mmCIF file of C-alpha atoms in Angstrom:
data_model
loop_
_atom_site.group_PDB
_atom_site.id
_atom_site.type_symbol
_atom_site.label_atom_id
_atom_site.label_comp_id
_atom_site.label_asym_id
_atom_site.label_seq_id
_atom_site.Cartn_x
_atom_site.Cartn_y
_atom_site.Cartn_z
ATOM 1 C CA MET A 1 -8.990 73.764 -45.038
ATOM 2 C CA GLN A 2 -7.913 76.145 -42.147
ATOM 3 C CA TYR A 3 -5.587 75.035 -39.110
ATOM 4 C CA GLY A 4 -5.775 76.281 -35.135
ATOM 5 C CA ILE A 5 -3.521 76.028 -32.536
ATOM 6 C CA CYS A 6 -4.645 76.393 -28.466
ATOM 7 C CA PRO A 7 -3.972 79.083 -27.126
ATOM 8 C CA LEU A 8 -5.320 78.152 -23.254
ATOM 9 C CA SER A 9 -4.078 75.630 -20.510
ATOM 10 C CA ILE A 10 -7.072 73.244 -21.430
ATOM 11 C CA VAL A 11 -9.942 72.767 -23.639
ATOM 12 C CA PRO A 12 -11.738 69.966 -23.560
ATOM 13 C CA LEU A 13 -12.251 67.572 -27.345
ATOM 14 C CA ARG A 14 -16.453 66.192 -26.975
ATOM 15 C CA VAL A 15 -17.619 63.807 -29.026
ATOM 16 C CA GLY A 16 -20.379 66.322 -30.354
ATOM 17 C CA PRO A 17 -21.204 69.848 -30.139
ATOM 18 C CA ASP A 18 -22.298 70.564 -27.155
ATOM 19 C CA HIS A 19 -20.569 71.385 -23.846
ATOM 20 C CA THR A 20 -23.012 68.950 -22.178
ATOM 21 C CA SER A 21 -21.228 66.219 -24.731
ATOM 22 C CA GLU A 22 -18.550 63.485 -23.431
ATOM 23 C CA MET A 23 -15.209 64.747 -23.440
ATOM 24 C CA THR A 24 -12.902 62.174 -24.794
ATOM 25 C CA THR A 25 -9.655 63.918 -24.192
ATOM 26 C CA GLN A 26 -7.777 67.519 -24.271
ATOM 27 C CA LEU A 27 -5.436 69.746 -25.982
ATOM 28 C CA LEU A 28 -3.186 71.186 -24.564
ATOM 29 C CA TYR A 29 -2.227 74.876 -25.011
ATOM 30 C CA GLY A 30 0.014 74.806 -27.877
ATOM 31 C CA ASP A 31 -0.737 72.001 -29.519
ATOM 32 C CA LEU A 32 -1.599 71.942 -33.378
ATOM 33 C CA PHE A 33 -5.207 71.187 -35.290
ATOM 34 C CA LYS A 34 -6.440 70.808 -38.476
ATOM 35 C CA VAL A 35 -9.981 71.836 -38.581
ATOM 36 C CA LEU A 36 -13.117 69.347 -40.521
ATOM 37 C CA GLU A 37 -15.592 71.410 -40.473
ATOM 38 C CA ARG A 38 -16.520 75.522 -39.155
ATOM 39 C CA ARG A 39 -20.274 76.047 -37.554
ATOM 40 C CA LYS A 40 -21.350 79.053 -35.371
ATOM 41 C CA LYS A 41 -20.407 78.193 -32.335
ATOM 42 C CA TRP A 42 -18.853 74.770 -32.492
ATOM 43 C CA SER A 43 -15.829 73.057 -34.414
ATOM 44 C CA LYS A 44 -14.499 69.547 -35.614
ATOM 45 C CA ILE A 45 -10.927 68.997 -35.184
ATOM 46 C CA ARG A 46 -7.675 67.123 -35.694
ATOM 47 C CA ILE A 47 -5.037 66.645 -33.615
ATOM 48 C CA ALA A 48 -2.352 66.899 -35.454
ATOM 49 C CA PHE A 49 -0.354 64.391 -32.932
ATOM 50 C CA ASP A 50 -2.420 61.711 -32.393
ATOM 51 C CA ALA A 51 -5.083 62.007 -35.255
ATOM 52 C CA SER A 52 -7.953 62.786 -32.515
ATOM 53 C CA GLU A 53 -11.314 64.164 -33.378
ATOM 54 C CA GLY A 54 -14.109 66.455 -31.769
ATOM 55 C CA TRP A 55 -15.384 69.467 -31.433
ATOM 56 C CA ILE A 56 -14.476 72.223 -29.158
ATOM 57 C CA ASN A 57 -15.789 75.177 -28.949
ATOM 58 C CA ASN A 58 -15.058 78.300 -31.255
ATOM 59 C CA HIS A 59 -13.896 81.004 -28.248
ATOM 60 C CA GLN A 60 -10.852 78.388 -27.515
ATOM 61 C CA TYR A 61 -8.879 78.179 -30.544
ATOM 62 C CA GLN A 62 -7.049 80.551 -32.379
ATOM 63 C CA LEU A 63 -6.409 79.673 -36.725
ATOM 64 C CA ILE A 64 -3.276 80.143 -38.180
ATOM 65 C CA GLU A 65 -1.767 79.928 -41.339
ATOM 66 C CA GLU A 66 -1.060 76.999 -43.282
ATOM 67 C CA GLU A 67 2.158 77.597 -44.025
ATOM 68 C CA ASN A 68 2.444 78.243 -40.443
ATOM 69 C CA TYR A 69 0.948 75.040 -39.243
ATOM 70 C CA HIS A 70 3.135 72.670 -41.956
ATOM 71 C CA LYS A 71 6.239 74.712 -40.286
ATOM 72 C CA ALA A 72 5.675 73.444 -37.845
ATOM 73 C CA GLN A 73 5.025 70.481 -37.665
ATOM 74 C CA GLU A 74 8.129 70.373 -40.161
ATOM 75 C CA SER A 75 10.046 71.670 -36.931
ATOM 76 C CA LYS A 76 12.336 68.863 -35.471
ATOM 77 C CA GLN A 77 12.298 70.539 -31.935
ATOM 78 C CA CYS A 78 9.896 69.873 -29.456
ATOM 79 C CA SER A 79 10.245 71.355 -25.427
ATOM 80 C CA PHE A 80 7.836 70.788 -22.718
ATOM 81 C CA ILE A 81 7.546 72.234 -19.348
ATOM 82 C CA THR A 82 8.368 70.427 -16.560
ATOM 83 C CA ASP A 83 6.425 72.282 -13.764
ATOM 84 C CA LEU A 84 2.745 70.899 -13.080
ATOM 85 C CA VAL A 85 1.811 74.938 -13.558
ATOM 86 C CA ALA A 86 4.507 76.827 -15.229
ATOM 87 C CA PHE A 87 3.003 80.733 -16.826
ATOM 88 C CA VAL A 88 3.184 82.625 -19.957
ATOM 89 C CA SER A 89 2.731 86.158 -21.120
ATOM 90 C CA PRO A 90 1.157 87.853 -23.861
ATOM 91 C CA THR A 91 1.861 91.255 -22.530
ATOM 92 C CA GLU A 92 3.702 91.608 -19.377
ATOM 93 C CA GLU A 93 -0.269 92.718 -17.182
ATOM 94 C CA VAL A 94 -1.299 89.131 -18.335
ATOM 95 C CA LEU A 95 -0.698 85.712 -16.738
ATOM 96 C CA ILE A 96 -1.708 82.819 -18.423
ATOM 97 C CA PRO A 97 -1.121 79.308 -16.202
ATOM 98 C CA ILE A 98 0.418 76.212 -18.256
ATOM 99 C CA THR A 99 0.360 72.436 -17.029
ATOM 100 C CA LEU A 100 3.015 70.029 -17.232
ATOM 101 C CA GLY A 101 3.320 69.042 -21.238
ATOM 102 C CA ALA A 102 2.394 71.727 -22.599
ATOM 103 C CA CYS A 103 3.375 72.757 -25.833
ATOM 104 C CA LEU A 104 7.061 76.158 -26.295
ATOM 105 C CA ASP A 105 7.764 75.465 -29.980
ATOM 106 C CA HIS A 106 5.340 77.664 -30.614
ATOM 107 C CA LEU A 107 5.110 80.196 -29.225
ATOM 108 C CA ASN A 108 5.303 82.730 -31.664
ATOM 109 C CA LEU A 109 2.362 82.146 -33.146
ATOM 110 C CA LEU A 110 0.428 82.817 -30.363
ATOM 111 C CA GLY A 111 2.809 85.832 -29.317
ATOM 112 C CA HIS A 112 3.374 84.760 -26.208
ATOM 113 C CA GLN A 113 6.965 85.167 -24.218
ATOM 114 C CA PHE A 114 7.501 82.159 -21.226
ATOM 115 C CA GLU A 115 10.222 82.349 -18.645
ATOM 116 C CA GLY A 116 10.477 79.245 -17.108
ATOM 117 C CA GLU A 117 11.979 75.495 -16.818
ATOM 118 C CA SER A 118 11.559 73.671 -19.909
ATOM 119 C CA ASN A 119 12.619 70.283 -21.167
ATOM 120 C CA HIS A 120 13.264 68.828 -25.230
ATOM 121 C CA HIS A 121 13.735 65.142 -25.403
ATOM 122 C CA THR A 122 14.960 62.732 -22.516
ATOM 123 C CA GLY A 123 14.356 59.610 -24.428
ATOM 124 C CA LYS A 124 13.216 56.738 -21.397
ATOM 125 C CA SER A 125 15.843 56.694 -19.268
ATOM 126 C CA ASN A 126 13.550 59.837 -17.882
ATOM 127 C CA PHE A 127 10.132 57.848 -18.091
ATOM 128 C CA ILE A 128 9.184 56.668 -14.738
ATOM 129 C CA ASN A 129 10.606 60.013 -12.798
ATOM 130 C CA THR A 130 7.939 62.192 -15.767
ATOM 131 C CA ALA A 131 5.279 59.452 -14.467
ATOM 132 C CA LEU A 132 5.961 59.919 -10.603
ATOM 133 C CA LEU A 133 5.232 64.402 -11.302
ATOM 134 C CA TYR A 134 1.770 62.482 -12.359
ATOM 135 C CA LEU A 135 1.277 60.547 -8.774
ATOM 136 C CA ASN A 136 -2.254 60.698 -7.148
ATOM 137 C CA THR A 137 -4.182 62.840 -9.838
ATOM 138 C CA PRO A 138 -7.394 62.213 -10.155
ATOM 139 C CA TYR A 139 -8.756 59.300 -13.253
ATOM 140 C CA LEU A 140 -10.728 61.995 -15.346
ATOM 141 C CA TRP A 141 -12.229 60.036 -18.895
ATOM 142 C CA GLY A 142 -9.974 62.295 -21.519
ATOM 143 C CA GLY A 143 -8.118 64.236 -19.160
ATOM 144 C CA LYS A 144 -4.494 64.667 -19.629
ATOM 145 C CA THR A 145 -2.836 67.131 -16.787
ATOM 146 C CA PRO A 146 -1.510 66.563 -13.855
ATOM 147 C CA PHE A 147 -4.813 68.116 -12.891
ATOM 148 C CA GLY A 148 -7.244 65.398 -14.166
ATOM 149 C CA ILE A 149 -6.173 62.328 -15.862
ATOM 150 C CA ASP A 150 -6.920 58.856 -17.758
ATOM 151 C CA ALA A 151 -5.087 55.771 -18.111
ATOM 152 C CA GLY A 152 -4.083 56.788 -22.193
ATOM 153 C CA GLY A 153 -3.777 59.632 -21.397
ATOM 154 C CA LEU A 154 -1.521 58.960 -19.007
ATOM 155 C CA THR A 155 0.949 57.215 -20.573
ATOM 156 C CA GLN A 156 0.512 59.132 -23.852
ATOM 157 C CA MET A 157 1.596 62.195 -22.122
ATOM 158 C CA VAL A 158 4.380 60.131 -20.098
ATOM 159 C CA TYR A 159 6.128 59.257 -23.655
ATOM 160 C CA LYS A 160 5.238 62.226 -25.398
ATOM 161 C CA ILE A 161 7.423 64.821 -22.969
ATOM 162 C CA ASN A 162 9.774 62.427 -23.336
ATOM 163 C CA GLY A 163 10.078 61.741 -27.212
ATOM 164 C CA HIS A 164 8.061 59.155 -28.055
ATOM 165 C CA THR A 165 4.222 59.509 -29.961
ATOM 166 C CA LEU A 166 1.924 56.626 -28.582
ATOM 167 C CA SER A 167 -1.365 57.236 -29.351
ATOM 168 C CA ARG A 168 -4.668 58.114 -27.741
ATOM 169 C CA THR A 169 -6.114 55.330 -26.430
ATOM 170 C CA PRO A 170 -5.505 51.446 -24.630
ATOM 171 C CA SER A 171 -6.786 50.192 -27.277
ATOM 172 C CA GLN A 172 -4.890 52.067 -30.128
ATOM 173 C CA GLN A 173 -1.553 51.780 -28.386
ATOM 174 C CA ALA A 174 -1.521 48.083 -27.777
ATOM 175 C CA THR A 175 -0.917 47.813 -31.683
ATOM 176 C CA GLN A 176 1.814 49.620 -31.685
ATOM 177 C CA GLY A 177 5.577 48.511 -30.818
ATOM 178 C CA GLU A 178 6.500 45.057 -29.942
ATOM 179 C CA ALA A 179 5.289 41.721 -28.285
ATOM 180 C CA LEU A 180 7.334 40.773 -25.086
ATOM 181 C CA SER A 181 6.432 37.165 -24.167
ATOM 182 C CA PHE A 182 7.689 37.551 -20.482
ATOM 183 C CA ILE A 183 7.388 40.114 -17.457
ATOM 184 C CA GLU A 184 11.129 39.704 -17.156
ATOM 185 C CA GLU A 185 11.900 40.911 -20.590
ATOM 186 C CA SER A 186 10.820 43.842 -19.773
ATOM 187 C CA GLU A 187 12.225 47.335 -19.029
ATOM 188 C CA ALA A 188 11.685 50.292 -16.738
ATOM 189 C CA GLY A 189 8.996 52.144 -19.077
ATOM 190 C CA ASP A 190 7.480 49.286 -20.781
ATOM 191 C CA LEU A 191 3.533 49.049 -21.579
ATOM 192 C CA ALA A 192 1.348 46.787 -20.072
ATOM 193 C CA PHE A 193 -2.229 46.185 -21.269
ATOM 194 C CA PHE A 194 -5.424 44.917 -19.719
ATOM 195 C CA ASP A 195 -8.030 43.697 -20.799
ATOM 196 C CA ASN A 196 -11.975 42.718 -20.235
ATOM 197 C CA ASN A 197 -14.269 40.372 -19.460
ATOM 198 C CA GLU A 198 -14.757 40.989 -23.175
ATOM 199 C CA GLY A 199 -11.159 40.773 -24.472
ATOM 200 C CA ILE A 200 -11.136 44.234 -25.938
ATOM 201 C CA ILE A 201 -8.422 46.335 -24.270
ATOM 202 C CA ASP A 202 -9.317 48.940 -21.871
ATOM 203 C CA HIS A 203 -5.698 49.141 -19.504
ATOM 204 C CA VAL A 204 -2.370 50.127 -19.363
ATOM 205 C CA GLY A 205 0.075 51.468 -17.491
ATOM 206 C CA ILE A 206 4.234 51.678 -17.469
ATOM 207 C CA ILE A 207 5.679 49.343 -16.124
ATOM 208 C CA MET A 208 8.859 50.035 -13.620
ATOM 209 C CA LYS A 209 11.215 48.195 -11.551
ATOM 210 C CA ASP A 210 11.436 45.407 -9.539
ATOM 211 C CA ASN A 211 7.315 44.095 -10.742
ATOM 212 C CA TYR A 212 5.721 47.825 -9.779
ATOM 213 C CA ILE A 213 3.795 49.501 -12.140
ATOM 214 C CA ILE A 214 1.858 53.153 -11.981
ATOM 215 C CA HIS A 215 -1.494 53.636 -13.691
ATOM 216 C CA ALA A 216 -4.096 55.498 -13.720
ATOM 217 C CA TYR A 217 -6.859 53.235 -11.651
ATOM 218 C CA GLY A 218 -9.549 56.035 -8.760
ATOM 219 C CA SER A 219 -5.819 57.666 -9.255
ATOM 220 C CA VAL A 220 -2.506 57.659 -10.696
ATOM 221 C CA ARG A 221 -1.416 54.741 -8.067
ATOM 222 C CA ILE A 222 1.954 52.465 -8.021
ATOM 223 C CA ASP A 223 0.523 48.857 -7.664
ATOM 224 C CA ARG A 224 2.031 45.311 -7.898
ATOM 225 C CA LEU A 225 2.477 43.583 -11.810
ATOM 226 C CA ASP A 226 2.745 39.740 -12.336
ATOM 227 C CA HIS A 227 1.971 37.349 -14.344
ATOM 228 C CA THR A 228 -2.245 37.245 -13.423
ATOM 229 C CA GLY A 229 -2.572 41.400 -13.353
ATOM 230 C CA ILE A 230 -2.708 44.044 -11.643
ATOM 231 C CA PHE A 231 -2.486 43.337 -7.897
ATOM 232 C CA ASN A 232 -3.815 45.984 -5.310
ATOM 233 C CA THR A 233 -3.492 45.203 -1.538
ATOM 234 C CA GLU A 234 -5.370 47.913 -0.684
ATOM 235 C CA LEU A 235 -8.364 45.522 -2.348
ATOM 236 C CA ASN A 236 -6.203 42.448 -1.385
ATOM 237 C CA ASN A 237 -7.047 40.966 -4.921
ATOM 238 C CA TYR A 238 -6.509 42.195 -9.084
ATOM 239 C CA THR A 239 -7.789 44.670 -10.621
ATOM 240 C CA HIS A 240 -7.161 44.258 -14.523
ATOM 241 C CA LYS A 241 -6.097 40.985 -15.852
ATOM 242 C CA LEU A 242 -2.686 40.929 -17.988
ATOM 243 C CA ARG A 243 -3.461 41.283 -22.353
ATOM 244 C CA VAL A 244 -0.032 41.624 -22.704
ATOM 245 C CA ILE A 245 3.414 43.775 -22.684
ATOM 246 C CA LYS A 246 4.707 46.505 -25.410
ATOM 247 C CA LYS A 247 8.539 47.521 -25.683
ATOM 248 C CA ILE A 248 7.518 50.979 -27.893
ATOM 249 C CA THR A 249 11.106 52.174 -30.000
ATOM 250 C CA SER A 250 9.367 55.186 -31.435
#
């Protein structure tokens, strides 16, 4: 088994070993993973944080020793950049841009330096403030950054930056946490899940105060939420049907 780390700002994880294959999620700077299969140009990997699997180009990652991988996994320290864009530097003359949510725990493995603002776990009280940093981000299937994000990516990144672990997709996230019976039982930062006509959960958003929700739909936006679902005042109709509300505790 080989192990790797993402040394670049954003790297697409694809269904197949080809640049034209569908992107299902992304690696951000500092993300760790196992290399399940390595070919001439592509590698199949499993991301350490959420166990997502897919293919990345061999030119877009760096191998690390197994011992360093396991030490990094055992570390309780975790910090992420809090700016939309920041920079790390392998030398004084070179800057590498990184985005909101990039992990800074493994700079030593890459030989990089960082000077800027970062945070450690801040908890549920900061969920909404973090989510608002992504406001107006365009929707991008598989995206996880302020330059393109999907519904599950938004909730996962907001929780991750604040010290909580969520799976990658809405349907996976819906299996976590404690179900609430009514919206009135929810708090800002809880998750609302929505299903399609086949009953499959395919959307998620973060509940705000006063019956609002922030979610990725066209772009990251704020809409009204009630017992029926998400009401879009611009369209004057419901865009998503409420399935369940969850309180995630870890």
